XYZ file of C-alpha atoms in Angstrom:
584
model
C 110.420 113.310 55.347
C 109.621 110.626 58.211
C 107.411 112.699 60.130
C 105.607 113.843 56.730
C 105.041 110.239 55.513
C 103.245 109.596 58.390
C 101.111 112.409 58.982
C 100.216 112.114 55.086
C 99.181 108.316 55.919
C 97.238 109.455 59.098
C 95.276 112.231 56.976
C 94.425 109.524 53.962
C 93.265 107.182 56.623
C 91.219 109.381 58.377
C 89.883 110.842 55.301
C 88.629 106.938 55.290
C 86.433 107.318 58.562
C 84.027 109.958 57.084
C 81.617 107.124 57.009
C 79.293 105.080 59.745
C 81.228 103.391 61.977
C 80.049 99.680 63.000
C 77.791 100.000 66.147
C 79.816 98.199 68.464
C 82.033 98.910 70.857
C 84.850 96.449 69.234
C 87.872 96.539 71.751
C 89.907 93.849 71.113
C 90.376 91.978 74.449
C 91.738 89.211 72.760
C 95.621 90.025 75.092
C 93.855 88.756 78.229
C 95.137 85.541 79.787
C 92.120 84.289 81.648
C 94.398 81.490 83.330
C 96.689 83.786 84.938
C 97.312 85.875 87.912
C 96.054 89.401 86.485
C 92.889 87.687 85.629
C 92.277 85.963 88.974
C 92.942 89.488 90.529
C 90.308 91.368 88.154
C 88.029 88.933 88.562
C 88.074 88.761 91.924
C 87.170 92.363 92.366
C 84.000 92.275 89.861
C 83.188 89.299 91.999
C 83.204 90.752 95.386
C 81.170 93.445 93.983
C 78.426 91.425 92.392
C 78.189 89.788 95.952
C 77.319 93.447 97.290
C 80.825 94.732 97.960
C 82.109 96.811 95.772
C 85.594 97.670 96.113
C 86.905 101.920 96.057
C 85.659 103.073 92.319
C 84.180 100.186 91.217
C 82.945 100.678 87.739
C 80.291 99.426 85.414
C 83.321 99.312 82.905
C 85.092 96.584 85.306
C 81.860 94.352 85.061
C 81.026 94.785 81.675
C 84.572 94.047 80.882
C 84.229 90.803 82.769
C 81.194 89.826 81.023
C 83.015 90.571 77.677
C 85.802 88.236 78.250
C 83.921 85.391 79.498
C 81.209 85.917 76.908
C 78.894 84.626 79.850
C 77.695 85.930 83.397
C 74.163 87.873 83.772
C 75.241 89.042 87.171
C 77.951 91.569 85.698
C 75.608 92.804 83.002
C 72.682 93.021 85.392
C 75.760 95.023 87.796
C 76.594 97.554 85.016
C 73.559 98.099 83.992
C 72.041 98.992 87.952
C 75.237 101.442 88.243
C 74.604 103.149 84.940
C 71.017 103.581 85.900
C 71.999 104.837 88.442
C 73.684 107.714 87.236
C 71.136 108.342 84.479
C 68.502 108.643 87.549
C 70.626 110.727 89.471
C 71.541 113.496 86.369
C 67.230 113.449 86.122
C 66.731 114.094 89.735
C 69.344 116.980 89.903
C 67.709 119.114 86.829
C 64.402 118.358 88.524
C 65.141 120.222 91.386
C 63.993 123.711 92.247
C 66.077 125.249 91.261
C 68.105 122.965 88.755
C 71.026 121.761 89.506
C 73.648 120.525 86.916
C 74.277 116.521 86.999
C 77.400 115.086 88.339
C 78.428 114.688 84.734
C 79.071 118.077 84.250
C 80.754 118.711 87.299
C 84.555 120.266 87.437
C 84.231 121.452 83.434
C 83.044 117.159 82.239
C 86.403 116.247 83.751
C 84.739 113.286 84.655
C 82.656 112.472 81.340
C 85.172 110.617 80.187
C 84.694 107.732 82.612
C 81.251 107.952 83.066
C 80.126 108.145 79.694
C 82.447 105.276 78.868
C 80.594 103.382 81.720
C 77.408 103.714 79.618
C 78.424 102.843 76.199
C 80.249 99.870 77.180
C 76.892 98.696 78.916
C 74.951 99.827 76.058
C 76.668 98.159 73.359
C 78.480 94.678 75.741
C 75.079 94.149 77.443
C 72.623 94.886 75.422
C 70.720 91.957 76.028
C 69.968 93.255 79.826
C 68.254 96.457 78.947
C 64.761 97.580 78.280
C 64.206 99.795 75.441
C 62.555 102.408 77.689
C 65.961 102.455 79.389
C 67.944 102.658 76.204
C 66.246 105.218 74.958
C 66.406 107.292 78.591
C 70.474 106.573 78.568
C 70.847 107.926 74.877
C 68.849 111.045 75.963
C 71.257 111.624 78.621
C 74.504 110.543 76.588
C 73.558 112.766 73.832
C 73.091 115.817 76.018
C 76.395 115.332 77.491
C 79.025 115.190 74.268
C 76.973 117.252 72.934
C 77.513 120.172 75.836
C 81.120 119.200 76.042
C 81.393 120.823 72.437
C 78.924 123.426 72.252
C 79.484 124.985 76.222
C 77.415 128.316 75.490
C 74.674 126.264 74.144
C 74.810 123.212 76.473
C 71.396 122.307 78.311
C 70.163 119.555 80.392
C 66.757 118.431 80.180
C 65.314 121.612 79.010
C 67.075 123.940 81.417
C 70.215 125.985 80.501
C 73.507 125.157 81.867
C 76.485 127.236 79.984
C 79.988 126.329 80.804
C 83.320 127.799 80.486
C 84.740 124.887 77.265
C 87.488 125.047 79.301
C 90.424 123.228 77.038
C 87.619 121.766 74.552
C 90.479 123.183 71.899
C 93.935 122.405 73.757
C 95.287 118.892 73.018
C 98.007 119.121 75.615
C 95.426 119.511 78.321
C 94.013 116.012 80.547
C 90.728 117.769 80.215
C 90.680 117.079 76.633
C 91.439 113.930 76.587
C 88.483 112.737 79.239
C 86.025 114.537 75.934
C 87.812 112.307 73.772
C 87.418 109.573 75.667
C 83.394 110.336 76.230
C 83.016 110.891 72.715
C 84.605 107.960 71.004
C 82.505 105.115 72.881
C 79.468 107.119 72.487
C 80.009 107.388 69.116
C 80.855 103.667 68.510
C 78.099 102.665 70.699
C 75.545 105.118 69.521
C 76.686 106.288 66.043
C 73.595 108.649 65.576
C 75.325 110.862 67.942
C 75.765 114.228 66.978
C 78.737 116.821 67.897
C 78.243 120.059 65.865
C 76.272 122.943 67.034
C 76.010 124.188 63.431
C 75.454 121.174 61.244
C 73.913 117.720 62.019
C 77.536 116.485 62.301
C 78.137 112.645 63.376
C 79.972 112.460 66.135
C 82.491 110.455 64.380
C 83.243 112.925 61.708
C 83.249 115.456 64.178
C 86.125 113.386 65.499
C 87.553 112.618 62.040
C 87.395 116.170 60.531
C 88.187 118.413 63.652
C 89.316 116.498 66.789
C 91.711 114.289 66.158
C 93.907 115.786 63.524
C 94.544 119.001 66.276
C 95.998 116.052 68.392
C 98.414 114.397 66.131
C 99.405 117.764 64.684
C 100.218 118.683 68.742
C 101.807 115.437 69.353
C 103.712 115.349 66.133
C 105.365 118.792 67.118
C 106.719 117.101 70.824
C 109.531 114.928 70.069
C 110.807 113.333 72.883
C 107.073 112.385 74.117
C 106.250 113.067 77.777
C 103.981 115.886 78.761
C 104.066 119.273 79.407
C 102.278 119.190 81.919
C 104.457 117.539 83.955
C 104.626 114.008 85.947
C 101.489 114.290 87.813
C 98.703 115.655 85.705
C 101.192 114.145 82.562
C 99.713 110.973 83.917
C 96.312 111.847 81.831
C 98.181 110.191 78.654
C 97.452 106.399 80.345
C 93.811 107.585 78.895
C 95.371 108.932 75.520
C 97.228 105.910 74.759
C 94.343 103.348 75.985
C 91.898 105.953 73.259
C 94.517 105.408 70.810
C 93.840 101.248 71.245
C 90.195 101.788 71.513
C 90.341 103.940 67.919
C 92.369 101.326 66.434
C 90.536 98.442 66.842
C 87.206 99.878 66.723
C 87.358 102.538 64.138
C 86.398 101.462 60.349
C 89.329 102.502 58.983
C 90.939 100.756 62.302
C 93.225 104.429 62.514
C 96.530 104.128 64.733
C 96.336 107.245 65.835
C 100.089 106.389 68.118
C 101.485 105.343 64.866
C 100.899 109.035 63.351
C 104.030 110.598 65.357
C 106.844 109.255 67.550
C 105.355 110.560 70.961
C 104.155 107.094 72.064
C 107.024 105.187 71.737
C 109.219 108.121 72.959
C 106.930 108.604 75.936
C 108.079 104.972 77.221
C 111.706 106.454 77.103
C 110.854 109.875 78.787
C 108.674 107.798 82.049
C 112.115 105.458 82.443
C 114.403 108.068 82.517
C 112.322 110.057 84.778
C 111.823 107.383 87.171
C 114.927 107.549 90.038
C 117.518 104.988 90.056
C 116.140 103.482 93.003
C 112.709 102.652 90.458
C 110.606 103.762 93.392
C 110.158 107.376 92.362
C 109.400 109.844 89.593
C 111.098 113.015 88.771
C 108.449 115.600 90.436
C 107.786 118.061 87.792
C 104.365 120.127 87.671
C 101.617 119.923 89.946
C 101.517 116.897 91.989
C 98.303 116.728 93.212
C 97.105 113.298 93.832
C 99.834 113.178 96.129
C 102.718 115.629 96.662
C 105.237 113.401 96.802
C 106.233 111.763 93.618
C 105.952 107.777 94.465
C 105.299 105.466 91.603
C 101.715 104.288 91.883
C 99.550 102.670 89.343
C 99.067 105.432 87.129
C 102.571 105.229 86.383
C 102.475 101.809 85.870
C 100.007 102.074 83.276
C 100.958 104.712 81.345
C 104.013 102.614 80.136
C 101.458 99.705 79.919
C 99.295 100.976 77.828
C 102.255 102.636 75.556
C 103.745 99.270 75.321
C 100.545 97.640 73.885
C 100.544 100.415 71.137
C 104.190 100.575 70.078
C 105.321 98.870 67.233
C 109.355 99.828 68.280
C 110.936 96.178 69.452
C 113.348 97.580 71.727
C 110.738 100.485 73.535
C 108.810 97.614 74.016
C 111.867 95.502 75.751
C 112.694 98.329 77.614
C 108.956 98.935 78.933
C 108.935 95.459 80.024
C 112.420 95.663 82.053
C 110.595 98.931 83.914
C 107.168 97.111 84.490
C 109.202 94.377 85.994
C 111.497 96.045 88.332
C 109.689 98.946 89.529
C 108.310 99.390 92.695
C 104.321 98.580 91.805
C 104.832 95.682 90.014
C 101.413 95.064 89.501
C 98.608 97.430 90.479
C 97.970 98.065 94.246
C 94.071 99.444 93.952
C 91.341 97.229 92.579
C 89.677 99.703 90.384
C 93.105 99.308 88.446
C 93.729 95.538 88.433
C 91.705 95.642 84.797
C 94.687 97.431 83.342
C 97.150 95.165 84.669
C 95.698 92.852 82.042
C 97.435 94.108 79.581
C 100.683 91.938 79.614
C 104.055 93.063 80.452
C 105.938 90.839 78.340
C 109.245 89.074 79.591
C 112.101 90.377 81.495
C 113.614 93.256 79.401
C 116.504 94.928 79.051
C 116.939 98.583 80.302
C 117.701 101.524 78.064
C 121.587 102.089 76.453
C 121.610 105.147 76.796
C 121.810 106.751 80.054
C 120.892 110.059 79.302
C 117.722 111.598 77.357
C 116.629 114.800 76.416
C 113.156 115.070 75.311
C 113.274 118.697 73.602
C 109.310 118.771 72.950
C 108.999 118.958 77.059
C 112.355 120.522 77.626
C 113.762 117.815 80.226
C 117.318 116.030 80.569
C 117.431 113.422 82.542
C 121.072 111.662 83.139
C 121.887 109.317 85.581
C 125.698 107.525 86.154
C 124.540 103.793 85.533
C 120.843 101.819 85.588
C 121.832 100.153 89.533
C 120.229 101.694 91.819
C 122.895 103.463 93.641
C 123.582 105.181 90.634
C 123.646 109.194 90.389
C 120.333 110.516 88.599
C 119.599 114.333 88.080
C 116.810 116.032 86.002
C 116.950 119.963 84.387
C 114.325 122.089 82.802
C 114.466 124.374 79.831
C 111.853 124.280 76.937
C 108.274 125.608 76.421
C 105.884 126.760 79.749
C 102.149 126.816 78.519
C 100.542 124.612 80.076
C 98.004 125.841 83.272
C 99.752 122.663 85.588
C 103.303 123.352 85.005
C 105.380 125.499 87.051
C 107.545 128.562 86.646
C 110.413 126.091 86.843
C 112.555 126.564 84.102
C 116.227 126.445 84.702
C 115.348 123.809 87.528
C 117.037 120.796 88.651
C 116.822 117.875 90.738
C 119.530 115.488 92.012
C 119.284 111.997 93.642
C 121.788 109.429 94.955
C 119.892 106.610 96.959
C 117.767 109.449 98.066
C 116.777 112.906 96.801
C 119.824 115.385 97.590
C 118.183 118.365 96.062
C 114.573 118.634 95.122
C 111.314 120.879 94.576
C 110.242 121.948 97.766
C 106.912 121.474 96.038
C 107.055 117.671 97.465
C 107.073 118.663 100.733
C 104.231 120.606 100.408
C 100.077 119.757 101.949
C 98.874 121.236 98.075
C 101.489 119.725 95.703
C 100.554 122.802 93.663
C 103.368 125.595 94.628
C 104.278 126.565 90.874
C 106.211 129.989 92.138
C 109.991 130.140 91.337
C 111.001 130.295 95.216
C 110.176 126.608 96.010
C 112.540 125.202 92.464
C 115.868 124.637 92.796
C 116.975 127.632 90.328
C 117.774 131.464 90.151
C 115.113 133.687 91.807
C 115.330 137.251 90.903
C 114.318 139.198 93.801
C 112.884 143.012 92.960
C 110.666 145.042 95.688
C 111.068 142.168 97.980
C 109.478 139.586 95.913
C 110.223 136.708 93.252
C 110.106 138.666 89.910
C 107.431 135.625 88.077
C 107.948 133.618 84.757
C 105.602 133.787 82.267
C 103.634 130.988 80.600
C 103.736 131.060 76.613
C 107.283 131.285 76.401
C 109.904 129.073 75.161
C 113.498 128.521 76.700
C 116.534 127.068 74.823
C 118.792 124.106 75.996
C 121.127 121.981 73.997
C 122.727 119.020 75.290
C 126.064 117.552 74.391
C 128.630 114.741 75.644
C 132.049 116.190 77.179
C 135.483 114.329 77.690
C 135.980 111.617 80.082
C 132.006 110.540 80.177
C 130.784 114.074 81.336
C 127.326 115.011 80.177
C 127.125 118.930 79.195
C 123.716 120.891 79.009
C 123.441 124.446 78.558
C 120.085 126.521 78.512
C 119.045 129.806 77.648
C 116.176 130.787 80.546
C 115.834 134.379 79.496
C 112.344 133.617 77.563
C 111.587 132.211 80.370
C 110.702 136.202 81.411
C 108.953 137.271 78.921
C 111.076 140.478 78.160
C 110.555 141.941 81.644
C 113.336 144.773 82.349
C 114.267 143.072 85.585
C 116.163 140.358 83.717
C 117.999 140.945 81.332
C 119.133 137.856 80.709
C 120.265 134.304 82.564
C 122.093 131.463 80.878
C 122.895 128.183 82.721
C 125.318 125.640 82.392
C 125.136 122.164 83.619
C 128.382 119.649 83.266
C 127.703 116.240 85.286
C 130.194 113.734 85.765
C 131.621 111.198 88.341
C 128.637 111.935 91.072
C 128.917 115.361 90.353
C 126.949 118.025 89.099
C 128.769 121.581 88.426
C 125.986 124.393 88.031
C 127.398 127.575 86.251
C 124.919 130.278 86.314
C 125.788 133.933 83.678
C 122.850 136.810 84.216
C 122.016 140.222 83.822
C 119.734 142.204 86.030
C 118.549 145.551 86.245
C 119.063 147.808 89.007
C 117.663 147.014 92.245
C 117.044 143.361 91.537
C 118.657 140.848 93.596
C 119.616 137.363 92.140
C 119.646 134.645 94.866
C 121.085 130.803 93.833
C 118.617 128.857 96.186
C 119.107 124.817 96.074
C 115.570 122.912 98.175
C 116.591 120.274 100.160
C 115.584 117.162 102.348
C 117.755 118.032 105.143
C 119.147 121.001 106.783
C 122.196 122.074 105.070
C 124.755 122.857 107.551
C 126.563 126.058 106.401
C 130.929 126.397 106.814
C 132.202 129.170 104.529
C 131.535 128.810 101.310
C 130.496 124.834 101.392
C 127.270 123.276 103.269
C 126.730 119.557 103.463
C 122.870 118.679 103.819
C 122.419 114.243 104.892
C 124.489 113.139 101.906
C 124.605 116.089 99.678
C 128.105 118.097 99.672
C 127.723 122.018 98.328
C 130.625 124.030 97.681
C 130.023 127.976 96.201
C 133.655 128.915 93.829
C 131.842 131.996 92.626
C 131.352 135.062 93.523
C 133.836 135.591 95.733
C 131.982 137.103 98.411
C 129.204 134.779 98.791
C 127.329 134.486 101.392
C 125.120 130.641 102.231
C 121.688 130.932 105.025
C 119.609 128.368 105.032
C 115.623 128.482 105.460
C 113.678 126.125 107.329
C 110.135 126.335 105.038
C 107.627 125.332 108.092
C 108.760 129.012 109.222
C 107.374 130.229 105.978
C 103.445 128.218 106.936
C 103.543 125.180 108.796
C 100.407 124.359 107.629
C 101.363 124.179 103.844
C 104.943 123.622 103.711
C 105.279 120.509 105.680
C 109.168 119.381 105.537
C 112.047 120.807 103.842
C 114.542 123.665 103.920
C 116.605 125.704 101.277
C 120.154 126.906 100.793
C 120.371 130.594 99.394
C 123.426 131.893 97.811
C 124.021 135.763 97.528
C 126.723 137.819 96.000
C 127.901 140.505 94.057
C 128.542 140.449 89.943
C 126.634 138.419 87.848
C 127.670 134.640 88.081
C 127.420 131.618 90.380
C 129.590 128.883 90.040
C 128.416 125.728 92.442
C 129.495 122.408 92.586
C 126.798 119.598 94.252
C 127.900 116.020 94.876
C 127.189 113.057 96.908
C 129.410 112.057 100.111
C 131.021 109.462 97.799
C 133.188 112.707 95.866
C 135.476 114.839 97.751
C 136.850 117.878 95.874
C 140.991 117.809 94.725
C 141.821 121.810 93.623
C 138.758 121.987 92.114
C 138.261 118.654 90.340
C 135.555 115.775 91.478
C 137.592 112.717 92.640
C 136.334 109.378 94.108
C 136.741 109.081 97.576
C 139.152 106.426 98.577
């Protein structure tokens, strides 16, 4: 009935926004402390690049933003408005060439309209009082053109000339894609409400936002409890834009719409980025495509994810615990300059970490658990939910484990791409048939409850046979997860068809060294008590391409029947008949 109320409030109060919104651009910067250290940082950047040295990404938004909080300062307005010029004059000069060629704008699907068309509005509408008319008129042109093409790609144009595109994820709220249109079309439309969206109707942009945007996006967030993304920790990243839009809506939208207040993903999202961040608060479970860099370090994007879901939550104690992360993490305050205007946002005081110390987010389909909130604690991280997104992986029934370092990990981190989604580089079962990996497939939806044992221990178990998509060659593969005391007990039940080989495979830092049925790889003890006959080799990945697989090697476990029973812990936990024990 919760989740009803709300969505019933959400549709009465966008029902409320059919009309003009106000022309400006009315972000509420009121949270900015111009006497203290984030300020002096931010300011300092828009200042060096007034002077003529612009820092890495520099933005018209970083200028005009400076200009908006002082309330003063040609020189940033008469910045912003050069760079925007700039990339009006360079969109004109593309088309004009022989033959036309499509403006940056447009480039990679509009990834990047987002940004850039936020860039213009913001100078548009903050520093109005530095532009022409002729040069108003020009920028409009060009920011029509481009929400418009972002929603009509078989009929988009530029300057006369055709230019079709794919509308790749124009209709998938999940996707970062779509939330970089969002983004372009919201300021335009606040700056410019004339703007139109709809290739069949003269349709305002904002009730093309009102009517058919944004209610796909609640609905999709609504329907992921837990928060997070599924598309995983690197692109997942994209929701620092979501949650600043969500801001940007609210304080600028007529009906002044909370969009984050319409479901529990916000707030949940600040629990999901805690629990996925390591015990050593230096590093992020790696899950999906890691792109930006392959291996998972928190940087500022991290950072301001939480920020900017702490700004929006009205939950007291995800707010507390947001604050406790911002403080204690590794980047505790950005590290690039074209960031340091997020770090405006404040952090609030010192905190308090979360209670619990385990979370399952079931809209995702991750568990994290970790033995404590020091940093020497035990932290581990499984898979099993729904695969259908294009930067996720064929990783469920993964896992990762970390004690001061990572023991077992994605060999996907190691790797010069960060994009390796195949099932051979997870730590997981890989059916073998014909000599290759038999594939997941996306669109399907595993199964994984989670439960708390005797003595502390944490039980998951998951059903990965959707995970297949019906394919003969497996029949079906259940795992079951019990971690407790530093150690993680991996219990694997499958059928297979004939001629298919299942292989338990666990990626690793360090070269496990193989005795028996155990290996030990740096700090990470591995003992096999089913099948039987199991046989451990090890696989050193640069023999696999040098060139792509950087670091890294994996432990395979074969054997007859149709279980695996392994037990992983650190060099803390020796093994008494069977049962984890402290060492002494």
């Amino acid at each position: 009935m919760a989740r009803r109320s709300r969505l019933a409030a959400f549709a009465v109060a966008m029902a409320a926004t059919s009309g003009a919104l106000q022309a400006q651009v009315a972000l509420d910067l009121g949270y900015v402390d111009t006497g203290g250290l984030a300020w002096a940082r931010f300011k300092g950047f828009v200042d060096a690049a007034v002077a003529g040295h612009p820092g890495y990404a520099f933005s018209a938004t970083d200028a005009a933003t400076a200009y908006r909080v002082l309330g003063s300062g040609a020189p940033y307005c008469q910045l912003a408005v050069s760079l925007v010029q700039a990339q009006v004059d360079a969109a004109v000069a593309n088309v004009a060439q022989v033959p036309p060629v499509r403006p940056d704008i447009a480039g990679d699907s509009y990834l990047d309209v987002g940004p850039m068309l936020r860039d213009l509005a913001l100078t548009y509408d903050w520093c109005a009082a530095y532009t022409s008319a002729g040069q108003r008129a020009q920028w409009a042109t060009y920011a029509n053109q481009a929400v418009w093409n972002v929603w009509n790609p078989t009929a988009a144009t530029w300057y006369g000339h055709a230019f079709p595109w794919s509308g790749w994820s124009t209709g998938d709220p999940g996707n970062n894609y779509y939330y970089s249109f969002l983004e372009a079309t919201m300021y335009w439309s606040l700056a410019y409400p004339a703007a139109t969206c709809n290739a069949t109707h003269s349709q305002s942009c904002q009730d093309f936002l009102t009517q058919q945007k944004l209610p796909p996006l609640v609905a999709f967030f609504a329907a992921l409890p837990g928060g997070g993304s599924r598309e995983g920790t690197g692109y997942g990243l994209s929701h620092m834009r979501l949650f600043e839009l969500y801001r940007l809506w609210r304080d600028a939208s007529a009906a002044h719409v909370d969009l984050a207040a319409a479901s529990s993903h916000l707030t949940d999202s600040i629990a999901w980025w805690i629990h996925a961040t390591v015990p050593t608060l230096d590093r992020i479970a790696p899950i999906g495509d890691q792109s930006r860099v392959s291996y998972p370090e928190l940087y500022d994007y991290h950072r301001n994810v939480v920020l900017q879901a702490r700004a929006m939550t009205a939950d007291a104690v995800a707010r507390a615990n947001a604050s406790w992360w911002l403080h204690n993490i590794s980047v505790p305050q950005m590290v690039s300059g074209f960031n340091f205007r997020h770090d405006l946002l404040p952090a609030g005081d010192a905190g308090v970490p979360p209670a619990a110390r385990w979370y399952h987010a079931s809209g995702t389909g991750d568990l994290f658990a970790r033995t404590g909130w020091d940093r020497n604690a035990m932290w581990f991280a499984f898979r099993a939910g729904t695969y259908d997104q294009s930067h996720a992986h064929q990783d469920q029934g993964s896992f990762s484990l970390f004690a001061r370092d990572f023991l077992a990990v994605t060999e996907n981190v190691f790797t010069h791409s960060g994009i390796q989604q195949g099932t051979d580089v997870h730590n997981m079962l890989r059916f073998d048939q014909g000599g290759s990996p038999v594939p997941q497939h996306d669109q399907t939806s595993s199964t994984m409850s989670v439960s708390e044992g005797s003595n502390g221990a944490l039980l998951a178990s998951a059903d990965l046979t959707p995970a297949y998509g019906g394919v003969a060659a497996v029949g079906y593969w259940h795992r079951d997860l019990r971690f407790a005391r530093r150690v993680l007990r991996v219990h694997d039940d499958f059928g297979v068809a004939s001629g298919v080989q299942a292989v338990f495979q666990l990626n690793t830092p360090r070269q496990p060294i193989v005795s028996g049925h155990t290996a030990r790889a740096g700090d990470l003890l591995v003992r096999v008590l089913a099948p039987t006959d199991a046989t451990l080799s090890v696989l050193d990945w640069r023999s696999v391409d040098n060139t792509e697989f950087l670091d890294g090697w994996k432990l395979e476990v074969r054997g007859s029947g149709h279980e695996f029973l392994v037990e992983l812990a650190d060099a803390d936990v020796i093994f008494i008949d069977g049962v984890e024990s402290p060492t002494p």
